[in-house]
PDB file of N, CA and C in Angstrom:
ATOM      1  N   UNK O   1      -4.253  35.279  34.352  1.00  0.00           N
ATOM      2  CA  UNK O   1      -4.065  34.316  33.282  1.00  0.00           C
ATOM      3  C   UNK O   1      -2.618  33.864  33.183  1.00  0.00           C
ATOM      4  N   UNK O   2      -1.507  34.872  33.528  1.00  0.00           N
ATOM      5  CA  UNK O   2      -0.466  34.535  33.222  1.00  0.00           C
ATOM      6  C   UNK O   2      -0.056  33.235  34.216  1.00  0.00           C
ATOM      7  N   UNK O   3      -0.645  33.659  35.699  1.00  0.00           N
ATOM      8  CA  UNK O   3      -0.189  32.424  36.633  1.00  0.00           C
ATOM      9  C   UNK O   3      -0.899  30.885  36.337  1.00  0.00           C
ATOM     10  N   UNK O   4      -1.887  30.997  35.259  1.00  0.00           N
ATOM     11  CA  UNK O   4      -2.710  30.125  35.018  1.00  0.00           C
ATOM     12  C   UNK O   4      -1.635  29.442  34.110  1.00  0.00           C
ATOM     13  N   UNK O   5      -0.978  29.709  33.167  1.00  0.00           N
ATOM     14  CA  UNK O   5      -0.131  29.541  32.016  1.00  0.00           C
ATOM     15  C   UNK O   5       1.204  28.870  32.792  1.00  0.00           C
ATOM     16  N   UNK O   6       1.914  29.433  34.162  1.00  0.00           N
ATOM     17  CA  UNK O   6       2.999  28.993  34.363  1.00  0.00           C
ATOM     18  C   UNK O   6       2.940  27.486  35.404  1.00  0.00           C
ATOM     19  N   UNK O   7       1.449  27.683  35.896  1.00  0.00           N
ATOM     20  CA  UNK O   7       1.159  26.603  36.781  1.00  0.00           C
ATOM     21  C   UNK O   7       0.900  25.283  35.429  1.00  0.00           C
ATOM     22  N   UNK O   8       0.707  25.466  34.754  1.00  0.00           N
ATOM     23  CA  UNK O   8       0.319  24.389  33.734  1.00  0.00           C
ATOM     24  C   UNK O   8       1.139  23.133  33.599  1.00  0.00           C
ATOM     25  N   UNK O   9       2.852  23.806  33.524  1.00  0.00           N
ATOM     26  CA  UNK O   9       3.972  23.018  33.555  1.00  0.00           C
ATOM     27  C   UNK O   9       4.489  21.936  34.313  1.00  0.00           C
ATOM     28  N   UNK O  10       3.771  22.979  35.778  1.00  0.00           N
ATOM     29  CA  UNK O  10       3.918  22.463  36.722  1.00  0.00           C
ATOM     30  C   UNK O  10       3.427  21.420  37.104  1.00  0.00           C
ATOM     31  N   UNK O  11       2.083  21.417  36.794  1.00  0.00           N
ATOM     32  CA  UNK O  11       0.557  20.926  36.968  1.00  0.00           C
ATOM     33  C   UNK O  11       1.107  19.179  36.102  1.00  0.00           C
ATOM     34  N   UNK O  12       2.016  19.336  35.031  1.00  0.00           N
ATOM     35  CA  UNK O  12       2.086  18.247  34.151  1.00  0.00           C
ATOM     36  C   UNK O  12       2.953  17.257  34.524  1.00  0.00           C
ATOM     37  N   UNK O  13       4.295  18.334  34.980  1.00  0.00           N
ATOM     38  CA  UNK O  13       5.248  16.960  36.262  1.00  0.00           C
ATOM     39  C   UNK O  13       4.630  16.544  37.154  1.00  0.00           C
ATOM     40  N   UNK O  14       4.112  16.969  37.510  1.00  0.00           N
ATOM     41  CA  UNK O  14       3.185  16.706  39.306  1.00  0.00           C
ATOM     42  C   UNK O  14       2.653  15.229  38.795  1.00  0.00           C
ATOM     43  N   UNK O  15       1.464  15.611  37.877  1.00  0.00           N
ATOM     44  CA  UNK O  15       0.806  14.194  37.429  1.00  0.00           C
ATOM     45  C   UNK O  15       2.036  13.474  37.009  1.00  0.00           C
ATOM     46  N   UNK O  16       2.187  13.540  35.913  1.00  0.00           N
ATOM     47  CA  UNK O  16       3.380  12.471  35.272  1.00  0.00           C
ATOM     48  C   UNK O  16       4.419  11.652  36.511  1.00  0.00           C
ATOM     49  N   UNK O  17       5.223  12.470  37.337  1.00  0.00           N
ATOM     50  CA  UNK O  17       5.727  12.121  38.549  1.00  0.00           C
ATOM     51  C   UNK O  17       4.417  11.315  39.457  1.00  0.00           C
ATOM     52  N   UNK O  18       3.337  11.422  39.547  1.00  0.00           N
ATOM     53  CA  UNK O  18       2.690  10.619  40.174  1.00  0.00           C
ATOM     54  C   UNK O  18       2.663   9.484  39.246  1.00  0.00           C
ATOM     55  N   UNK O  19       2.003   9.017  38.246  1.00  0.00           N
ATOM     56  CA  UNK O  19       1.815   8.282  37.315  1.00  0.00           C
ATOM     57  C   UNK O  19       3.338   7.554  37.518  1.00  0.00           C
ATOM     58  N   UNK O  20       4.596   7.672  37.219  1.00  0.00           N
ATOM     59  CA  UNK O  20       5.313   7.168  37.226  1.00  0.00           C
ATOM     60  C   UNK O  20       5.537   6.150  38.787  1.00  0.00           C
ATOM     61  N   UNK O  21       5.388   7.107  39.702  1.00  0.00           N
ATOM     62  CA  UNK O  21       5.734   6.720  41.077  1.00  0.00           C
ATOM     63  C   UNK O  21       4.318   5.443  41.377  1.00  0.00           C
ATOM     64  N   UNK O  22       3.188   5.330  40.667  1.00  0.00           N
ATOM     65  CA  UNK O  22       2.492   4.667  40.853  1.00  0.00           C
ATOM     66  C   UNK O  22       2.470   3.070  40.543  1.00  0.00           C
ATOM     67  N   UNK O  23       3.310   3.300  38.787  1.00  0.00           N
ATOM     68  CA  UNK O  23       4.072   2.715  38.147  1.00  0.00           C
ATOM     69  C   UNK O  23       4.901   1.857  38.665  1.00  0.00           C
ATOM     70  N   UNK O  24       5.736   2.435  39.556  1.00  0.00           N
ATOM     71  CA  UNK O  24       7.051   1.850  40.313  1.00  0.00           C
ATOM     72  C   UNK O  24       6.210   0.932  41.349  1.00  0.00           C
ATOM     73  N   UNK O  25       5.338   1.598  42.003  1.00  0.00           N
ATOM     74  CA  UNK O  25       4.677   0.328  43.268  1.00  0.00           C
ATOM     75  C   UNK O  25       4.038  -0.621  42.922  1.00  0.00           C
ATOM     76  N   UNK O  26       3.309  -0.407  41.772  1.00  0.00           N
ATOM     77  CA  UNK O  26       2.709  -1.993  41.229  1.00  0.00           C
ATOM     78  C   UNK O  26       3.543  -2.629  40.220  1.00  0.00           C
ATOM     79  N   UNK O  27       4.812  -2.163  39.969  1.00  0.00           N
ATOM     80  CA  UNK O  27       6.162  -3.241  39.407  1.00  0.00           C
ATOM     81  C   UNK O  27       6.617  -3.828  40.587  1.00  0.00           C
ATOM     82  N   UNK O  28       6.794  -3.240  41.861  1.00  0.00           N
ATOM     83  CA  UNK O  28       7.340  -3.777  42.808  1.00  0.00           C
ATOM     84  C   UNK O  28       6.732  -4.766  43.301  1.00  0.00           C
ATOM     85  N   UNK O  29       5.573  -4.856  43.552  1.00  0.00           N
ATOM     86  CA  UNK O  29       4.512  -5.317  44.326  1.00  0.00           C
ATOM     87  C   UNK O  29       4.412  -6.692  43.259  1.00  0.00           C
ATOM     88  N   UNK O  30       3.858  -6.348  42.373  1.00  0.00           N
ATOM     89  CA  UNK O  30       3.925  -7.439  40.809  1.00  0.00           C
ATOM     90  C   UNK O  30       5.203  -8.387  40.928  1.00  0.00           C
ATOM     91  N   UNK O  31       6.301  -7.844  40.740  1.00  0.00           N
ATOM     92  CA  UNK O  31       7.559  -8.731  40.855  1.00  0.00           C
ATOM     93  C   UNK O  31       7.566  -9.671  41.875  1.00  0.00           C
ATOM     94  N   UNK O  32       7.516  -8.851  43.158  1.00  0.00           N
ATOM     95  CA  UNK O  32       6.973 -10.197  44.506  1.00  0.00           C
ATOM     96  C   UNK O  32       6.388 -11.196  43.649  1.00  0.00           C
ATOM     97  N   UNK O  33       5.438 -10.472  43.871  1.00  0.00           N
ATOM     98  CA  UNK O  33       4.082 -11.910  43.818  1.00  0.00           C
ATOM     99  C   UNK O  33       4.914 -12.625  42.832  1.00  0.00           C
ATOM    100  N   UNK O  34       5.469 -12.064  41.642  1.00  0.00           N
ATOM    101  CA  UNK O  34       5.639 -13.539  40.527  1.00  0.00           C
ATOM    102  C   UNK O  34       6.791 -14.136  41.176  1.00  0.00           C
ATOM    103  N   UNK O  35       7.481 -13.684  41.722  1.00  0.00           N
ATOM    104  CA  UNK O  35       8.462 -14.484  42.597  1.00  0.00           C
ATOM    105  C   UNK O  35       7.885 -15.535  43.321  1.00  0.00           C
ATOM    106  N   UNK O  36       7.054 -14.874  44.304  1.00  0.00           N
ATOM    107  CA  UNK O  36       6.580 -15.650  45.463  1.00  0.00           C
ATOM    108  C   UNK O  36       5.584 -17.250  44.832  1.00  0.00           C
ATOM    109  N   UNK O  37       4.545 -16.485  43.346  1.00  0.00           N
ATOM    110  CA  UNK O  37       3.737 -17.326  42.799  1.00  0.00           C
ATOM    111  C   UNK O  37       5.186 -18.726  41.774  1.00  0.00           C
ATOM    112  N   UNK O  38       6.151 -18.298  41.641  1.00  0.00           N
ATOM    113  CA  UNK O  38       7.336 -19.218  40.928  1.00  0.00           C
ATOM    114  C   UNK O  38       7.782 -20.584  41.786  1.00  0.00           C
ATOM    115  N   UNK O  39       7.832 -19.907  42.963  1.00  0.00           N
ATOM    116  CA  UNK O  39       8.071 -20.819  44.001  1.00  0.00           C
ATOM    117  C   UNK O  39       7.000 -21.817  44.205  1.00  0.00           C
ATOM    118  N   UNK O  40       6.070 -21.455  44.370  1.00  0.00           N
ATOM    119  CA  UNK O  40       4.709 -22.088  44.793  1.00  0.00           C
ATOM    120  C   UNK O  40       4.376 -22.568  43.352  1.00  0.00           C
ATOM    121  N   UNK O  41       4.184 -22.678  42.337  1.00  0.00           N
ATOM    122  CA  UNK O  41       4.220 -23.339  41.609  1.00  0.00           C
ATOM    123  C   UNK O  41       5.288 -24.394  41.301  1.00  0.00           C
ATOM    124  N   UNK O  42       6.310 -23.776  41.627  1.00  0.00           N
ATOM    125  CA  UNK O  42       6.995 -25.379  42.122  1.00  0.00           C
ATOM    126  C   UNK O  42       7.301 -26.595  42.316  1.00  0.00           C
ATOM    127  N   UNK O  43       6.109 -25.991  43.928  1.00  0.00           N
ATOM    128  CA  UNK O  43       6.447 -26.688  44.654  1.00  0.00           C
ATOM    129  C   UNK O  43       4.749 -27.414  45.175  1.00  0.00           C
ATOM    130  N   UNK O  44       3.476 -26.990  43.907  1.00  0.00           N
ATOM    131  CA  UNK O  44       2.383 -27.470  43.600  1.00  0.00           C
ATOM    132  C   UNK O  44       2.233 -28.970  43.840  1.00  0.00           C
ATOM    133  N   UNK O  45       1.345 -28.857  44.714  1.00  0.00           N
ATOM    134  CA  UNK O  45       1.100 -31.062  44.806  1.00  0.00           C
ATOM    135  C   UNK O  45      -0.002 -31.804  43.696  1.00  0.00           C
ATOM    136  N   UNK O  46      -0.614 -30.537  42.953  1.00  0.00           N
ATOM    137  CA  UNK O  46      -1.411 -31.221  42.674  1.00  0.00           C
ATOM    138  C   UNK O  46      -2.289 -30.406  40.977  1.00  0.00           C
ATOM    139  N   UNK O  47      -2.681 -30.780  39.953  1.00  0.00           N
ATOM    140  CA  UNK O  47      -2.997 -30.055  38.915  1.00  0.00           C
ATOM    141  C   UNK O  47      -3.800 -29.019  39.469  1.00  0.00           C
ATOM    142  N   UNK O  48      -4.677 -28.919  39.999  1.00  0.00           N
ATOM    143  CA  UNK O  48      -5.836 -27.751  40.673  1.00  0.00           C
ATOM    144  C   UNK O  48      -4.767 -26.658  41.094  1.00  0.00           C
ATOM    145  N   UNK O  49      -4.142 -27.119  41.870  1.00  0.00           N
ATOM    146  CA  UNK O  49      -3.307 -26.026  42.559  1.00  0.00           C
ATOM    147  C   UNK O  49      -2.088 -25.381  41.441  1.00  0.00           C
ATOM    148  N   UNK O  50      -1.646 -25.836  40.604  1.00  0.00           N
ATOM    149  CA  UNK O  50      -1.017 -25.784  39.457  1.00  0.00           C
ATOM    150  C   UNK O  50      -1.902 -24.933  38.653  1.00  0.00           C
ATOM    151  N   UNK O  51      -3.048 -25.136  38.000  1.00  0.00           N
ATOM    152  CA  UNK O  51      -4.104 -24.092  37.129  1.00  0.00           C
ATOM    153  C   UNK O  51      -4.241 -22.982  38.065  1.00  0.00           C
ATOM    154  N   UNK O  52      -4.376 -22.948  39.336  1.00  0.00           N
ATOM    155  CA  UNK O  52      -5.390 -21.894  40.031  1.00  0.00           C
ATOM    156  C   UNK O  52      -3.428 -20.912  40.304  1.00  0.00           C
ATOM    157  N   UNK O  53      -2.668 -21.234  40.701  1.00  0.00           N
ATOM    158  CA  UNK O  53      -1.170 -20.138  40.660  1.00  0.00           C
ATOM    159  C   UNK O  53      -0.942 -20.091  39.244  1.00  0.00           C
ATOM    160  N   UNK O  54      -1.207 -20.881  38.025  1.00  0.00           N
ATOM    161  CA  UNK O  54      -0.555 -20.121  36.983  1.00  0.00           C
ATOM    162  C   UNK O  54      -1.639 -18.708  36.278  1.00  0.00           C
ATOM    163  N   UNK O  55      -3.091 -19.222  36.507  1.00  0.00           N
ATOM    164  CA  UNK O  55      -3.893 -18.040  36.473  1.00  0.00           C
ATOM    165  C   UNK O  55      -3.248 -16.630  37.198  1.00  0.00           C
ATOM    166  N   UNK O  56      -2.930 -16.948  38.929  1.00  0.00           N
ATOM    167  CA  UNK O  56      -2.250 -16.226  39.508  1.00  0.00           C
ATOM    168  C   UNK O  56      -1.063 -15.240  38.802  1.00  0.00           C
ATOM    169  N   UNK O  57      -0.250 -15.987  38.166  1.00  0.00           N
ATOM    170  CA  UNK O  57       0.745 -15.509  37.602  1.00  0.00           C
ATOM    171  C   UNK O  57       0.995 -15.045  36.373  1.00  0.00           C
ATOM    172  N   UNK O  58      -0.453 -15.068  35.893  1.00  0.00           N
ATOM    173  CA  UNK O  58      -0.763 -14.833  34.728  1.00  0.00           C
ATOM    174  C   UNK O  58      -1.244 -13.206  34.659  1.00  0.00           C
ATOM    175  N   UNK O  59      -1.970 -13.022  35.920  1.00  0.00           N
ATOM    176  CA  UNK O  59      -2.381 -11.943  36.278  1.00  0.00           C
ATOM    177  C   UNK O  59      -1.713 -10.923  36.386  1.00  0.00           C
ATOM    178  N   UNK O  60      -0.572 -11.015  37.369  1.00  0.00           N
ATOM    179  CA  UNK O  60       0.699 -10.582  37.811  1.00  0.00           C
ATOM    180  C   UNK O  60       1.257 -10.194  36.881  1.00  0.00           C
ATOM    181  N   UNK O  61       1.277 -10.870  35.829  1.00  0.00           N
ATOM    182  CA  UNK O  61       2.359 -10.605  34.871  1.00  0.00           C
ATOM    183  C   UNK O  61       1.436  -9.415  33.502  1.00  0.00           C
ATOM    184  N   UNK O  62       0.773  -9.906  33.897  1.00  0.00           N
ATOM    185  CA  UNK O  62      -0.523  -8.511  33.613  1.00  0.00           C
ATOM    186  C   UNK O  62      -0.657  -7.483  33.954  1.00  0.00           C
ATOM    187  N   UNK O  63      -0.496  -7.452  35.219  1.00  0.00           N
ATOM    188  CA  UNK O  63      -0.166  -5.782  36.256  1.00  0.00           C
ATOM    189  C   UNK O  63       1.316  -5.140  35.445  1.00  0.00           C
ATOM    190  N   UNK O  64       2.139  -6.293  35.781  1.00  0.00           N
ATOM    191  CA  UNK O  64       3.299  -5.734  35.565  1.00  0.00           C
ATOM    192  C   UNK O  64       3.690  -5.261  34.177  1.00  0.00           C
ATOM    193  N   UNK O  65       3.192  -5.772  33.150  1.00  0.00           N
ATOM    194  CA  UNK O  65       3.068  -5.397  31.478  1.00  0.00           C
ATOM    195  C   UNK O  65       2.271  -3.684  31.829  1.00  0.00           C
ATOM    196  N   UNK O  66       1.258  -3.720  32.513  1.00  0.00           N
ATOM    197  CA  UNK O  66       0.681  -2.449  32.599  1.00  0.00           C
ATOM    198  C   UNK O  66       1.430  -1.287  33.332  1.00  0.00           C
ATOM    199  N   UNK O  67       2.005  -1.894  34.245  1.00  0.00           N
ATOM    200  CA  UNK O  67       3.239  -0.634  34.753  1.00  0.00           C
ATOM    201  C   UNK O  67       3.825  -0.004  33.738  1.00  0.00           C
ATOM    202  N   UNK O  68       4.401  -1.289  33.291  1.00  0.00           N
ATOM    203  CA  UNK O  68       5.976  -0.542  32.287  1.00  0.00           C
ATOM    204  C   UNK O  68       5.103   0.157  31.306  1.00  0.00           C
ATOM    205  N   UNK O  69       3.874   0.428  30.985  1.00  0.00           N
ATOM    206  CA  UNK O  69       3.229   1.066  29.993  1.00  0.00           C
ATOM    207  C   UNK O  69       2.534   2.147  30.646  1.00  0.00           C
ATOM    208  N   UNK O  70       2.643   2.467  31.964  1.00  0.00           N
ATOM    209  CA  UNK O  70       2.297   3.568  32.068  1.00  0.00           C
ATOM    210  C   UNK O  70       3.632   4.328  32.999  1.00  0.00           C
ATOM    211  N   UNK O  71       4.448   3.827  32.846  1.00  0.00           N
ATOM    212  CA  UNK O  71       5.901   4.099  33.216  1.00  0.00           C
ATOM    213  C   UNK O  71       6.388   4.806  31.565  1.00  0.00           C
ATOM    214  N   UNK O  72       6.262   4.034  30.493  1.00  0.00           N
ATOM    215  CA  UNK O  72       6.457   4.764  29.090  1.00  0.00           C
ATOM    216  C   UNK O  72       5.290   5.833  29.168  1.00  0.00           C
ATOM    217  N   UNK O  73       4.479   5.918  29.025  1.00  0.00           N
ATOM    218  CA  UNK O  73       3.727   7.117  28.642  1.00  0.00           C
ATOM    219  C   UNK O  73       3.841   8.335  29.967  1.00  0.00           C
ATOM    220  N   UNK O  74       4.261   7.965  30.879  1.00  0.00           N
ATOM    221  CA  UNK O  74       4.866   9.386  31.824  1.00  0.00           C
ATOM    222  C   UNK O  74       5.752   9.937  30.760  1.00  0.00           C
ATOM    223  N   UNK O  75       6.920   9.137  30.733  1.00  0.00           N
ATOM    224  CA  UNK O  75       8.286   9.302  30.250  1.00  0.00           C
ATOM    225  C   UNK O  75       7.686  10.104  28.829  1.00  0.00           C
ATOM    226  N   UNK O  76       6.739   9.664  28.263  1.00  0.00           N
ATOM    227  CA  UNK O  76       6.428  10.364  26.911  1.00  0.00           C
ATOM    228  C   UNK O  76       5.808  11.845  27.055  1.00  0.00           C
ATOM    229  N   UNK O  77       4.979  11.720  28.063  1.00  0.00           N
ATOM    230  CA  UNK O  77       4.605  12.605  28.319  1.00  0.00           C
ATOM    231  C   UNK O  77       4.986  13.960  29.127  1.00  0.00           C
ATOM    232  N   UNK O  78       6.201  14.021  29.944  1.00  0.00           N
ATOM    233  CA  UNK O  78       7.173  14.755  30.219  1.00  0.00           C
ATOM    234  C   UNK O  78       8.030  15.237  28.980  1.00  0.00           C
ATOM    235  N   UNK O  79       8.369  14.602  28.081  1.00  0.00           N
ATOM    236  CA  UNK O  79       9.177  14.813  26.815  1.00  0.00           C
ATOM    237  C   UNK O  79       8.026  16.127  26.531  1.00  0.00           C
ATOM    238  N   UNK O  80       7.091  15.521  26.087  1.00  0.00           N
ATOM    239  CA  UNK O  80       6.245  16.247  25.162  1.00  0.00           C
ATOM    240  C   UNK O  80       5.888  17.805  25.730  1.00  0.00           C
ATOM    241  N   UNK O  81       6.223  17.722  27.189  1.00  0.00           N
ATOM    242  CA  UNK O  81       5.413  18.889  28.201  1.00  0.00           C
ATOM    243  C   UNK O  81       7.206  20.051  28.463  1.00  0.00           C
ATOM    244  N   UNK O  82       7.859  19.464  27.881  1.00  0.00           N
ATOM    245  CA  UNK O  82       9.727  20.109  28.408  1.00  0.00           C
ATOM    246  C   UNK O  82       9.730  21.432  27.174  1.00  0.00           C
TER     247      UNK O  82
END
């Protein structure tokens, strides 16, 4: 029981450090795209193509709102586990 008790701690960075690190690749990945989708909206010829990248970027910017919120609740959740 006792090793059950000290692995617990452990058990809580492990996740949280994943969660965070998961965090970090779909901010990264997210940021591209709204970069890449900024440009291309742009540089749009036409309203269709204009609605169908700002949906795009709408999305994106959706992922990326969801990172930083599970980037805070690691961070909360390490506090809470110290």
């Amino acid at each position: 029981r006792d090793r059950r008790a000290q692995k617990k701690p452990v058990r809580a960075r492990v996740d949280s450090d994943a969660i965070r690190k998961a965090g970090h690749e779909v901010r990264t990945h997210a940021q591209a795209l709204l970069a890449a989708l900024g440009r291309a909206l742009a540089a749009a010829a036409n309203a269709d193509q204009r609605a169908l990248l700002k949906t795009a970027r709408s999305s994106a910017e959706a992922l990326l709102a969801l990172s930083r919120q599970l980037a805070k609740v690691s961070q909360k959740f390490l506090r809470t586990r110290r």
